[in-house]
Short mmCIF file of C-alpha atoms in Angstrom, two decimals:
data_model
loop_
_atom_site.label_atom_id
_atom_site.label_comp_id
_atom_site.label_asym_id
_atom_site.label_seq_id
_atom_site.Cartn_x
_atom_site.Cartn_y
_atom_site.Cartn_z
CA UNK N 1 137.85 97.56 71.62
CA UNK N 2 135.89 100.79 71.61
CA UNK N 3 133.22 101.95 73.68
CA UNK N 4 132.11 104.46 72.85
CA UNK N 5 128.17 104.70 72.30
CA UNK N 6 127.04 105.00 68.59
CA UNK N 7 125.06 107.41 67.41
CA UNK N 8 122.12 105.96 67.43
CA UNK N 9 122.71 104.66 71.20
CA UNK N 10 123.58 108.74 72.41
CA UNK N 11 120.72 109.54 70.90
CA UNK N 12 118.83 107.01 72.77
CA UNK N 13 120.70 108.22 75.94
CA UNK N 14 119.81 111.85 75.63
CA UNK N 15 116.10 111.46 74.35
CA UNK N 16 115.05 108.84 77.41
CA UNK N 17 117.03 111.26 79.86
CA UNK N 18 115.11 114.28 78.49
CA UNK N 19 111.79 112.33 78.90
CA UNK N 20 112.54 111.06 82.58
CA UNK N 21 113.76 113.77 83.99
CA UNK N 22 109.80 115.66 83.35
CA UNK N 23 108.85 113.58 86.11
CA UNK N 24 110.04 115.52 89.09
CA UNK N 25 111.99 114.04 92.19
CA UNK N 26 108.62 114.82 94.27
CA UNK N 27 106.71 112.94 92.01
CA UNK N 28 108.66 109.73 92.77
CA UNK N 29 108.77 110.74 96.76
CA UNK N 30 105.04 111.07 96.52
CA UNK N 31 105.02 107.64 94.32
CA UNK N 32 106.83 106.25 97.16
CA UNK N 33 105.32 107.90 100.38
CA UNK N 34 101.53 106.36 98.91
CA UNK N 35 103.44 103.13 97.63
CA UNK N 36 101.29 103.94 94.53
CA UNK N 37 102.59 102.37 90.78
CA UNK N 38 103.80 105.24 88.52
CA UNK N 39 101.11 104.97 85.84
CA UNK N 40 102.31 108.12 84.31
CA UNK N 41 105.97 107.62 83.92
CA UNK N 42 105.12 104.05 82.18
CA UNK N 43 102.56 105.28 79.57
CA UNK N 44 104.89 108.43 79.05
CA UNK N 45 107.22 105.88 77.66
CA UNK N 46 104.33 104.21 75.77
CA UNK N 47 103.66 106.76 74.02
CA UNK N 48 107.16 107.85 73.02
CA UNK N 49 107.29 103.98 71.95
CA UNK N 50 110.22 103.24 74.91
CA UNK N 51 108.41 100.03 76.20
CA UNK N 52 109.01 98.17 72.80
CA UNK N 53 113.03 98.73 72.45
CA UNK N 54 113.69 95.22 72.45
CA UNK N 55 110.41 93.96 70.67
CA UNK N 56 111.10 93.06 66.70
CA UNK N 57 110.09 95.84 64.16
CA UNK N 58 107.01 93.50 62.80
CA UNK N 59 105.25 93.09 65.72
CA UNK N 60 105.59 97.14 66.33
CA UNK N 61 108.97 97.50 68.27
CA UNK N 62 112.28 98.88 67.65
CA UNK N 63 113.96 95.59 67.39
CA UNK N 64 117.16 97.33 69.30
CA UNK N 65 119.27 94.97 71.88
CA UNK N 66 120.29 94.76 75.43
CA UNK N 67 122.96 97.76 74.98
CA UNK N 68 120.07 99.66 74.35
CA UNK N 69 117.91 98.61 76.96
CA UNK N 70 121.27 98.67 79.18
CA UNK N 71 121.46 102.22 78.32
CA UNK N 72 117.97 103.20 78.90
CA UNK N 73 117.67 101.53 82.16
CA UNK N 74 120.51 103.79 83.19
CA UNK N 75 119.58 107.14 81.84
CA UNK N 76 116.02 106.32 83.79
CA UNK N 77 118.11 105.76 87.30
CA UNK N 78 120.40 108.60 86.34
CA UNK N 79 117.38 111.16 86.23
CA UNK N 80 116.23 110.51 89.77
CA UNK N 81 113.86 107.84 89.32
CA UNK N 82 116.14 105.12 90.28
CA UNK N 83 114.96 101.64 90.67
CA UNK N 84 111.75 102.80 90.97
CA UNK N 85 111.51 104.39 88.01
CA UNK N 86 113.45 101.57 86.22
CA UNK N 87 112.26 98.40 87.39
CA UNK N 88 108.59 99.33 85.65
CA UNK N 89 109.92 99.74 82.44
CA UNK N 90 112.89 96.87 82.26
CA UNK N 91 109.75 94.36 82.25
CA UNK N 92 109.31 95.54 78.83
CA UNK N 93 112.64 94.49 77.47
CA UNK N 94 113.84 91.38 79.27
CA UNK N 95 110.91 89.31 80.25
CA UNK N 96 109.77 88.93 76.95
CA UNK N 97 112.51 87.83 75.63
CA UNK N 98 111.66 84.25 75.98
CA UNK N 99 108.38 84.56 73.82
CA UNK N 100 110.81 86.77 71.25
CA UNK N 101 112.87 83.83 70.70
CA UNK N 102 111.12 81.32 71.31
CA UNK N 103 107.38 81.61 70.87
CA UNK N 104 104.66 80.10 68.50
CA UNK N 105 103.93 82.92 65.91
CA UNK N 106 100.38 82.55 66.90
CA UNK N 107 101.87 83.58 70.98
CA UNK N 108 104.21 86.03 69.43
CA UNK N 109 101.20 87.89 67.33
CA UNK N 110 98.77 87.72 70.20
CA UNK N 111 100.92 88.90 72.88
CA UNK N 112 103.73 91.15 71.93
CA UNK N 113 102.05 94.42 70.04
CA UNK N 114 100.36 94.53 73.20
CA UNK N 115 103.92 94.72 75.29
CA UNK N 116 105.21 97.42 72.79
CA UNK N 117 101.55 99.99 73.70
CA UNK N 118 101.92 98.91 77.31
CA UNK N 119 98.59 97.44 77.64
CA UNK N 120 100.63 94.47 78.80
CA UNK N 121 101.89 94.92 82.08
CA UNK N 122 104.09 92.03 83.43
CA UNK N 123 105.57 89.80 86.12
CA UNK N 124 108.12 87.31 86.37
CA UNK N 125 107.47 83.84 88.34
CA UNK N 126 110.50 82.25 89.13
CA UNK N 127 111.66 82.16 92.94
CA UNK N 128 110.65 79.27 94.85
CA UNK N 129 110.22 79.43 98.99
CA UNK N 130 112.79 76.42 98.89
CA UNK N 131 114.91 76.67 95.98
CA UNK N 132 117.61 79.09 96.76
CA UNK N 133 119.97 80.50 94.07
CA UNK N 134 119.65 77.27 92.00
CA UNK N 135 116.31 77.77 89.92
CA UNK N 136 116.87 74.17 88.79
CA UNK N 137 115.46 73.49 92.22
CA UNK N 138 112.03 74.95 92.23
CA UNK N 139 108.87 72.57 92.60
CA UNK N 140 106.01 74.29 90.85
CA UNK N 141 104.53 71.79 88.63
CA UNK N 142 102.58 71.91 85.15
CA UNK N 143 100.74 68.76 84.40
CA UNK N 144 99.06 68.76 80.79
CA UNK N 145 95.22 67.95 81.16
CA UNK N 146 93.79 67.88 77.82
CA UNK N 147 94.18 71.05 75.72
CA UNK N 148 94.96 72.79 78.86
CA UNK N 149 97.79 72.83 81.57
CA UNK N 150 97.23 72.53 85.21
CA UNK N 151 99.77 74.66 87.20
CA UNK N 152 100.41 74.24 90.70
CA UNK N 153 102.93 76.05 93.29
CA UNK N 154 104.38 78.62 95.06
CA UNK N 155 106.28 81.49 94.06
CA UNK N 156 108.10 84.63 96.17
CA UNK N 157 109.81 87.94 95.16
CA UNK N 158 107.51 88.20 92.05
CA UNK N 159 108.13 91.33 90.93
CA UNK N 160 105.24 93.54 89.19
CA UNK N 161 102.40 90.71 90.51
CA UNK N 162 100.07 93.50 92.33
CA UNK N 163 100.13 95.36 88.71
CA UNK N 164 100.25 92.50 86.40
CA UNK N 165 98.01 91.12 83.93
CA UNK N 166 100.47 88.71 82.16
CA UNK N 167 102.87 86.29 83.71
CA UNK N 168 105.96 84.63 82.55
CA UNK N 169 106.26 81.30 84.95
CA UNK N 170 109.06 78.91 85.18
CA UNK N 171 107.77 75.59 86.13
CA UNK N 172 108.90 71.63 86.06
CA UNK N 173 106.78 69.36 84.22
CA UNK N 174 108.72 66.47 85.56
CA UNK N 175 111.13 65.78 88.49
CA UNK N 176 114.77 67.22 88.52
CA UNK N 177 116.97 64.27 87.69
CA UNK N 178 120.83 65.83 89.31
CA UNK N 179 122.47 64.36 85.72
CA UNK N 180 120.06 66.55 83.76
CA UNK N 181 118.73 69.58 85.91
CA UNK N 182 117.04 71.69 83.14
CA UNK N 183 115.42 68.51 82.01
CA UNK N 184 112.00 69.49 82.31
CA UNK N 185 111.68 72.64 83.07
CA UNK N 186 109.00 74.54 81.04
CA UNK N 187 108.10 78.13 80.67
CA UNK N 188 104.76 79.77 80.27
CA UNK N 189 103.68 83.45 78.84
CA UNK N 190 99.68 83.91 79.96
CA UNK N 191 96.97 85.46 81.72
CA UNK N 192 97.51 86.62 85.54
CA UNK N 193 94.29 85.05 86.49
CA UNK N 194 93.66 86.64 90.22
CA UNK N 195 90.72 84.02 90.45
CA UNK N 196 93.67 81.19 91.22
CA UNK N 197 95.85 83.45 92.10
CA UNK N 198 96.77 84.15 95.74
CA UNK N 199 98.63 87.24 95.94
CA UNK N 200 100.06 88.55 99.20
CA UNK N 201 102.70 91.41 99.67
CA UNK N 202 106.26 90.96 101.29
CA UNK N 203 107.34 94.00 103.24
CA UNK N 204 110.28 95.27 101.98
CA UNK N 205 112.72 98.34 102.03
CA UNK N 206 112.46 100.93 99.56
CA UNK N 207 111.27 100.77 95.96
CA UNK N 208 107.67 101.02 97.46
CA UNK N 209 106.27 102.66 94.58
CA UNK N 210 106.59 99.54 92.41
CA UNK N 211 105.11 97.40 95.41
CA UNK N 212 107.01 94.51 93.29
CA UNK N 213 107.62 91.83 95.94
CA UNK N 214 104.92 89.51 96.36
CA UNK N 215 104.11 86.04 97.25
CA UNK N 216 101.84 83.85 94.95
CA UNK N 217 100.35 80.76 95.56
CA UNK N 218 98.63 79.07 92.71
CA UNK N 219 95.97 76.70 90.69
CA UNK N 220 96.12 77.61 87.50
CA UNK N 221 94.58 76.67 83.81
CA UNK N 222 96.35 77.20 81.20
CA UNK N 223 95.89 77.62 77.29
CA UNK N 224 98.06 75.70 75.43
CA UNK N 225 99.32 78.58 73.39
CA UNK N 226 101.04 79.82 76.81
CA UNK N 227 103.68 77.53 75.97
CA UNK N 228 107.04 78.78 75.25
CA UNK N 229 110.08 76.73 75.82
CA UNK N 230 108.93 72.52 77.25
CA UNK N 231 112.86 71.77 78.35
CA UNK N 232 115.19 74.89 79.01
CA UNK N 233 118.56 74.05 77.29
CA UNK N 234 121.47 76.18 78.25
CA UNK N 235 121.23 78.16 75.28
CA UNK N 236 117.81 79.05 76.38
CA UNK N 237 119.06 80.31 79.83
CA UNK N 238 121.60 82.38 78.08
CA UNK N 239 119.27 84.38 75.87
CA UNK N 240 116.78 84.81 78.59
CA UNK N 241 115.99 87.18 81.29
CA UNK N 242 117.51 84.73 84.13
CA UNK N 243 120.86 86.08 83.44
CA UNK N 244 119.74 89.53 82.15
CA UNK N 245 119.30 90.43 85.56
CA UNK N 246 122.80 91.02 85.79
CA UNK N 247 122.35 93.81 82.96
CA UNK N 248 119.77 95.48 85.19
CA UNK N 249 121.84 94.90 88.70
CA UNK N 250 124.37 96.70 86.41
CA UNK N 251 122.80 99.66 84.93
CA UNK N 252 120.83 100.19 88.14
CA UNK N 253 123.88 100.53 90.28
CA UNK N 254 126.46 102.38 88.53
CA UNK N 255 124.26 106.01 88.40
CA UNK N 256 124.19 106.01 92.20
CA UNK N 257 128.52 105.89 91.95
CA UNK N 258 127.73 109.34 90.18
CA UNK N 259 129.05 110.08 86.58
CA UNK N 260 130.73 107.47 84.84
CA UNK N 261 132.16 107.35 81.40
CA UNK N 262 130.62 104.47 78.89
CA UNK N 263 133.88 102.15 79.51
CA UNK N 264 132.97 102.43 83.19
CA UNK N 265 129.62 101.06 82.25
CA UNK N 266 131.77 97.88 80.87
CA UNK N 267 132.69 96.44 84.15
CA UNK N 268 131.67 93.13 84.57
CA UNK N 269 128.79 92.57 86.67
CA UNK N 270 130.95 89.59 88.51
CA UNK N 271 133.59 92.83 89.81
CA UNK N 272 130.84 93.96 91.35
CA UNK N 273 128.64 90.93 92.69
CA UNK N 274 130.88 88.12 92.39
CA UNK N 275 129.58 84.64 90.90
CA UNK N 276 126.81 82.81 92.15
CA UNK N 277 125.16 79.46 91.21
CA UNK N 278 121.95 79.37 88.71
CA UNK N 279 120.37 76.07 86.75
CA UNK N 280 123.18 74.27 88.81
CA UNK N 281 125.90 75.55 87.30
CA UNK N 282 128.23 78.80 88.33
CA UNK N 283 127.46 81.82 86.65
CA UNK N 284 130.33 84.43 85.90
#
């Protein structure tokens, strides 16, 4: 098997190291030292039409893949941003995903142009106080009321929820049954409505220019064009941000081991982190 990038994929590498590296390493300590979001870096990548990578050419994107993000994601590290630099801009490839793949055209049209100019900036509800590792586990409940859904529940670690204005929320919209843990489990794309949103911070180490960890408690109305996916099914999971994390964990890490060549970057993500359990099941 070969390795090596393409040609289009170097030329992704050097033009999103060229752009990072104009924002200096005192602009992310001073990003960091005022725990302030870095506005600048993410519309820089706006407007050099970054932020869509991943979105399909006919809603405005580039309609590239993970590789691509993979390789962006790393370049951004690489220059000196590190995660803070990177976590920003992965919400524009694998959150959205979901709505990608599996969204209403009328969702899809509405929502993702506005991911691909940035004017969209996103978080990811998923961790539960209680649930652990196994997201099959969490609580927070959608019940449909009419032409809306009523959402109600607690989330932690939502990354991006002080910045947000869109949310993409795991919730159940029945009880776990242990033969059939993904059976209802539904996911929303909509509005980060502060108004029944409770939004507190979690101190945390480092990465304080993104400000990303949060807790969120919630009462919230929802459209029913929010709906993506009503039951997850494991083909779902696997096409999904859930496990894309690992990509990012990956492409993350590996710049802070120094310079690596691209088969390096091939390591599986288990070498590194081992397996854990997700959606009850392991995951390698």
């Amino acid at each position: 098997m070969d390795f090596a990038l393409t040609e289009q994929q170097e030329l992704i590498r050097k033009e999103v190291a060229a752009l990072a590296r104009t924002f200096s390493l005192d602009y992310w300590l001073e990003k960091d030292r005022k725990h302030e979001y870095p506005d600048e870096f993410v519309k820089a990548f706006a407007d050099n039409g970054w932020l869509g990578l991943m979105i399909p050419e006919e809603f405005g994107g580039a309609g590239l893949g993970v590789t691509e993000a993979g390789i962006m994601l790393h370049e951004i590290c690489a220059s000196g941003a590190g995660t803070s630099g990177a976590s920003p801009i992965h919400f524009y490839c694998f959150p959205p995903e979901p709505v990608v793949r599996y969204g209403t055209e009328e969702l899809k049209r509405r929502e993702l142009p506005r991911i691909v100019t940035g004017e969209t900036v996103m978080s990811f509800g998923v961790t539960e106080p209680n649930s652990g590792t196994d997201t099959s586990r969490i609580v927070t409940r959608a019940e449909k009321k009419g032409d809306r859904w009523i959402v109600n529940g607690r989330k932690v670690w939502t990354t991006n929820a002080q910045h947000a204005n869109r949310i993409l929320l795991l919730t159940r919209t029945s009880d776990r049954d242990p033969a059939k843990p993904l059976k209802g489990m539904t996911l929303f794309f909509t509005e980060f409505d502060r108004k029944a949103i409770t939004v507190r911070e979690i101190e945390k180490l480092g990465r304080a220019g993104s400000r990303s960890l949060v807790r969120v408690r919630s009462r919230m109305r929802l459209a029913c064009w929010a709906l993506v996916v009503h039951t997850l099914r494991p083909l779902t999971i696997q096409r999904s941000p859930f496990l894309s994390a690992r990509v990012w964990m990956r492409e993350v890490s590996v710049p802070a081991l120094g310079s690596v060549t691209p088969k390096a970057m091939t390591v599986s993500p288990v070498t590194i982190f081992g397996s854990s359990r997700c959606f009850s099941s392991s995951v390698p």
